[in-house]
Amino acid sequence: MRPSTLFGSLAALLLSPVSDAALTTVTNWGSNPTNLEMQIYLPKKLAAKPAVVVALHGCGGSGQQYYQQANYGSYADDKGFIVIYPSSKNDSNCWDVSFPRTLTHDGGGDSEGLSNMVSYLVQKYNADPAKVYATGSSSGCMMTNILLAVYPDVFSAGSCYSGVAAGCFAGSPGNSPTTSNRTCANGDVNKSGAEWAAQVHAMYPSYKGAYPRMQTFHGTADTLVYPQNLFEQLKEWSALLDVSWTRNNTNTPSSGYTQMVYGDGTKLVGYLAQGVGHTVPVHPQMDMKWFGLL
Ligand SMILES: *[C@@H]1O[C@H](CO)[C@@H](O)[C@H](O)[C@H]1NC(C)=O
Ligand SMILES: *[C@@H]1O[C@H](CO)[C@@H](O)[C@H](O)[C@H]1NC(C)=O
Ligand SMILES: *[C@@H]1O[C@H](CO)[C@@H](O)[C@H](O)[C@H]1NC(C)=O
Ligand SMILES: *[C@@H]1O[C@H](CO)[C@@H](O)[C@H](O)[C@H]1NC(C)=O
């Protein structure tokens, strides 16, 4: 079976008519340089100043599909926050994590379009600009790393699954398993924390503030995006957040997961899941806890 056929039947399996109604499609939300699509989960009752969570699908996925994979609806209903489930329609529906335009603050790439979706919700629903979060799986985790790096002024925290450090794909000719050159995915982009931090600072050179908090997961048996990429992310955020490794907690949050704690554990945490492949199951409750939305 060709990968595209596999993605197609997987998406068909995951879709259900009930969930179609759960998401609202938003148009004319602002400058959209790369033709992204925007759908949102609106809670039953909006908070006066709602938080915003951007939930990013992997390659071959869509906002609708990721709503099935990572359903934050009941949490949103409880706390009144809004979840954006955006869709990329380009390059096998992967997010652009390679080209200079997406790796530059307001550079005209996917990261700018996604940031503009957040601004629209701040305007339209009085969303709280201090409570904006990103999450995602695979390509969506790669984009989570990029949003936090390129828009540290917009995002307060990220929590994601099976991705790579922001900038790891810089220079690759594409973003999908077939159009990228695999160097990064294979775990062969190995940099020091200082080198990663310098690359991230260059994405938004005028920014002098703090960087967002990060929680990131990876499986040891992932052969599509090798687990070395977890360690590269941890070096990157350790340098950006100025926290160093303090301890490991084994079998946390469950059997086979090792939690790697940096500093006091409030800014940076990594999870390596023994024997788990690509993609690590989404842990919605842990995402919400990390964002302070629980
Ligand atoms: C392959 O991608 C890496 C980034 O992941 C980049 O540094 C390198 O220049 C690329 N090589 C080619 C030949 O495209
Ligand atoms: C779509 O993806 C291709 C391949 O990565 C890229 O060359 C092109 O610029 C992308 N188009 C948009 C609108 O992002
Ligand atoms: C990455 O580079 C460091 C320092 O050069 C080295 O100690 C480490 O073994 C390398 N890791 C990988 C996976 O290549
Ligand atoms: C902490 O856990 C990681 C992931 O299992 C492992 O690579 C690292 O060696 C551990 N560190 C120590 C000091 O045990």
XYZ file of C-alpha atoms and ligand atoms in Angstrom:
350
model
C 0.000 0.000 0.000
C 1.389 3.417 -0.917
C 1.770 5.825 2.014
C -0.826 8.186 0.522
C -3.396 5.365 0.371
C -2.588 4.465 3.938
C -3.017 8.063 5.087
C -6.290 8.279 3.149
C -7.886 5.197 4.653
C -6.597 6.118 8.106
C -8.167 9.566 7.830
C -11.464 8.034 6.624
C -11.499 5.655 9.591
C -10.875 8.427 12.048
C -13.580 10.754 10.738
C -17.103 10.576 12.034
C -20.121 12.737 11.161
C -20.726 13.606 14.832
C -17.338 15.243 15.185
C -17.786 17.264 11.968
C -20.220 19.470 13.833
C -17.882 19.905 16.800
C -15.465 22.147 14.908
C -16.316 25.531 13.430
C -14.584 26.614 10.234
C -13.230 30.164 10.360
C -12.524 32.196 7.227
C -11.049 35.675 6.773
C -9.049 35.453 9.974
C -6.222 37.549 8.638
C -3.085 37.331 6.564
C -2.659 33.730 5.461
C 0.469 33.610 3.277
C 0.535 29.801 2.866
C -3.174 28.949 2.437
C -3.720 27.275 5.797
C -7.215 26.332 6.947
C -8.577 27.250 10.370
C -11.103 25.306 12.412
C -11.811 25.872 16.096
C -13.413 24.042 18.978
C -15.565 26.578 20.810
C -16.467 25.528 24.369
C -20.091 25.345 25.489
C -19.476 28.467 27.572
C -16.564 30.780 26.780
C -14.494 32.164 29.656
C -14.454 35.969 29.897
C -10.814 35.922 28.810
C -10.353 32.488 27.233
C -6.999 30.755 26.839
C -6.097 29.450 23.351
C -4.543 26.072 22.492
C -3.188 25.472 18.964
C -3.343 21.685 18.261
C -1.269 20.644 15.239
C -1.746 17.484 13.164
C 1.038 15.341 11.701
C 1.833 14.752 8.017
C -1.139 13.383 6.098
C -3.507 14.693 8.765
C -5.956 17.554 9.116
C -7.520 19.632 11.865
C -10.551 17.346 11.835
C -8.378 14.228 12.080
C -6.279 15.677 14.919
C -9.429 16.576 16.832
C -10.062 12.798 16.886
C -6.476 11.999 17.900
C -6.108 14.761 20.487
C -9.552 15.700 21.714
C -9.337 18.558 24.199
C -13.088 19.298 23.932
C -14.146 18.235 27.431
C -11.281 20.238 28.984
C -12.245 23.258 26.882
C -15.879 22.898 27.991
C -14.774 22.757 31.653
C -12.536 25.828 31.519
C -14.009 27.818 28.639
C -10.905 27.953 26.445
C -10.691 27.725 22.642
C -8.770 25.070 20.674
C -7.546 25.832 17.163
C -7.280 22.750 14.918
C -5.572 24.189 11.826
C -4.815 22.309 8.598
C -1.883 22.453 6.221
C -2.848 21.455 2.668
C 0.651 21.438 1.173
C 3.540 18.943 0.918
C 1.502 15.863 2.036
C -0.229 18.077 4.621
C 3.028 18.483 6.541
C 3.792 21.785 8.248
C 6.601 23.836 6.742
C 9.476 23.348 9.167
C 12.332 23.817 6.659
C 12.128 27.038 4.680
C 13.490 30.408 5.847
C 10.024 32.027 5.654
C 8.635 29.748 8.387
C 11.836 29.945 10.460
C 11.703 33.758 10.564
C 9.459 35.928 12.735
C 6.816 37.345 10.378
C 8.659 35.763 7.443
C 5.526 34.884 5.460
C 5.445 31.148 6.212
C 3.186 28.705 8.065
C 4.341 29.981 11.470
C 3.104 33.485 10.615
C -0.301 32.199 9.449
C -0.699 30.206 12.675
C 0.277 33.192 14.791
C -2.307 35.285 12.931
C -5.015 32.752 13.851
C -4.211 33.435 17.503
C -4.361 37.223 17.005
C -7.785 36.840 15.408
C -9.129 35.001 18.498
C -7.653 37.633 20.802
C -9.578 40.278 18.822
C -12.799 38.374 18.259
C -13.285 36.545 21.601
C -11.165 38.677 23.923
C -8.783 35.719 24.309
C -5.986 36.149 26.861
C -2.684 36.829 25.026
C -0.811 35.617 28.133
C -2.462 32.172 27.887
C -1.621 30.873 24.418
C -0.256 27.331 24.045
C 0.838 24.963 21.289
C 0.733 21.190 21.019
C 1.002 18.613 18.248
C 2.265 15.269 17.032
C 5.096 14.452 14.617
C 5.139 17.305 12.057
C 2.817 19.076 14.543
C 5.468 18.728 17.263
C 8.109 20.039 14.874
C 5.841 23.049 14.311
C 5.232 23.399 18.071
C 9.003 23.781 18.512
C 9.035 26.378 15.723
C 6.087 28.398 17.052
C 7.732 28.628 20.469
C 11.060 29.623 18.892
C 9.763 32.077 16.259
C 6.854 33.531 18.290
C 8.092 33.451 21.908
C 6.110 36.671 22.398
C 2.851 34.875 21.477
C 3.172 31.417 23.080
C 3.549 30.735 26.809
C 4.184 26.993 26.657
C 4.285 23.939 24.403
C 3.744 20.207 24.923
C 4.301 17.828 22.043
C 4.986 14.357 20.693
C 7.636 12.875 18.394
C 9.100 16.019 16.846
C 12.437 17.726 16.319
C 14.241 20.834 17.557
C 13.292 24.181 15.979
C 15.630 24.702 13.026
C 16.644 21.039 12.671
C 15.155 20.874 9.151
C 16.597 24.238 8.045
C 18.031 23.705 4.569
C 16.047 20.544 3.800
C 14.329 20.691 0.377
C 10.904 19.780 1.847
C 8.905 18.817 4.914
C 7.402 15.381 4.298
C 9.001 11.938 4.635
C 9.393 11.940 0.827
C 10.350 15.582 0.105
C 12.738 16.167 3.037
C 16.310 14.921 2.912
C 15.961 12.845 6.136
C 19.172 14.157 7.737
C 17.269 15.694 10.638
C 14.653 12.939 10.986
C 17.414 10.337 11.128
C 18.859 12.111 14.147
C 21.986 13.281 12.333
C 21.697 17.001 13.134
C 23.647 17.098 16.366
C 24.307 20.516 17.950
C 25.252 21.873 21.337
C 22.668 23.784 23.346
C 24.537 27.020 22.620
C 24.465 26.331 18.872
C 20.733 25.589 18.929
C 20.046 28.706 21.008
C 22.053 30.873 18.591
C 20.027 29.495 15.672
C 16.755 30.228 17.492
C 17.804 33.756 18.510
C 18.535 34.463 14.827
C 14.905 33.599 13.959
C 13.730 36.694 15.893
C 16.843 38.763 16.614
C 15.090 41.779 18.142
C 13.375 39.628 20.801
C 14.915 40.000 24.256
C 12.258 38.392 26.472
C 11.899 34.952 28.012
C 11.195 31.797 25.995
C 8.137 29.569 26.491
C 8.083 26.492 28.748
C 8.422 23.136 26.976
C 7.346 19.539 27.603
C 8.250 16.993 24.928
C 7.735 13.245 24.399
C 9.416 10.649 22.165
C 9.470 6.860 21.714
C 12.682 4.806 21.712
C 11.382 2.631 18.835
C 10.628 5.568 16.515
C 12.340 4.905 13.175
C 10.551 7.677 11.243
C 11.806 10.504 13.496
C 14.685 9.061 15.476
C 14.752 9.549 19.279
C 18.049 11.484 19.093
C 15.693 14.338 18.158
C 14.305 14.329 21.705
C 17.784 14.948 23.080
C 18.393 17.706 20.508
C 15.154 19.430 21.613
C 16.172 19.134 25.259
C 19.582 20.704 24.534
C 17.868 23.522 22.620
C 15.270 24.401 25.271
C 17.697 23.807 28.131
C 19.899 26.558 26.652
C 17.011 28.893 25.775
C 15.387 28.519 29.203
C 18.689 28.413 31.086
C 17.858 25.259 33.051
C 19.992 22.140 33.261
C 19.169 18.500 33.796
C 18.527 17.677 37.446
C 17.105 14.138 37.636
C 15.352 11.247 35.927
C 12.158 9.696 37.244
C 11.594 6.202 35.867
C 8.136 4.771 35.126
C 6.673 8.290 35.076
C 3.834 8.948 34.141
C 3.471 5.233 33.423
C 5.463 2.035 33.031
C 8.347 2.374 30.552
C 8.340 6.182 30.425
C 11.370 8.014 31.803
C 10.764 11.603 32.839
C 13.810 13.872 32.470
C 13.506 16.900 34.715
C 15.347 20.173 34.073
C 15.726 22.740 36.831
C 12.756 22.467 39.202
C 10.618 20.891 36.479
C 8.424 23.919 35.836
C 10.133 25.055 32.610
C 11.416 21.974 30.806
C 10.595 18.272 30.986
C 11.274 15.436 28.526
C 9.736 11.979 28.332
C 11.341 8.971 26.640
C 8.920 6.079 26.159
C 10.583 2.651 26.042
C 9.518 0.538 23.080
C 7.066 3.139 21.760
C 7.293 4.011 18.070
C 6.079 6.924 16.022
C 3.716 8.442 17.279
C 3.637 8.522 21.098
C -0.014 8.507 22.251
C -1.300 11.964 23.138
C -1.640 12.528 26.906
C -4.323 15.250 26.949
C -4.449 15.542 30.728
C -0.689 16.062 30.950
C -0.879 18.687 28.201
C -3.590 20.568 30.080
C -1.685 20.338 33.375
C 1.485 21.673 31.735
C -0.475 24.609 30.316
C -2.057 25.322 33.708
C -5.522 24.638 32.253
C -6.503 21.872 34.648
C 19.606 18.342 4.400
O 18.908 18.918 5.500
C 19.741 19.480 6.493
C 18.843 19.985 7.609
O 18.060 18.966 8.131
C 20.574 20.593 5.911
O 21.481 21.079 6.867
C 21.359 20.082 4.711
O 22.002 21.172 4.091
C 20.441 19.417 3.714
N 21.266 18.845 2.668
C 20.873 18.830 1.393
C 21.845 18.204 0.412
O 19.791 19.274 1.028
C 4.470 23.657 -0.757
O 5.510 22.717 -0.539
C 6.545 22.742 -1.508
C 7.513 21.609 -1.198
O 7.943 21.657 0.132
C 7.215 24.113 -1.523
O 8.178 24.172 -2.529
C 6.148 25.201 -1.741
O 6.745 26.482 -1.640
C 5.035 25.063 -0.707
N 3.988 26.039 -0.952
C 3.496 26.787 0.034
C 2.374 27.706 -0.343
O 3.915 26.739 1.166
C 26.727 14.746 19.401
O 27.884 15.542 19.556
C 28.476 15.426 20.844
C 29.604 16.440 20.940
O 30.306 16.542 19.732
C 28.938 13.993 21.023
O 29.506 13.843 22.323
C 27.759 13.050 20.879
O 28.183 11.727 20.940
C 27.066 13.266 19.556
N 25.866 12.488 19.523
C 25.464 11.857 18.424
C 24.205 11.074 18.558
O 26.091 11.891 17.390
C 18.161 9.893 32.038
O 17.281 9.258 31.109
C 17.706 9.324 29.766
C 16.591 8.689 28.945
O 16.372 7.370 29.330
C 19.031 8.625 29.588
O 19.468 8.762 28.235
C 20.040 9.270 30.510
O 21.262 8.571 30.426
C 19.543 9.246 31.939
N 20.491 9.960 32.787
C 21.009 9.420 33.877
C 22.032 10.235 34.585
O 20.659 8.329 34.284
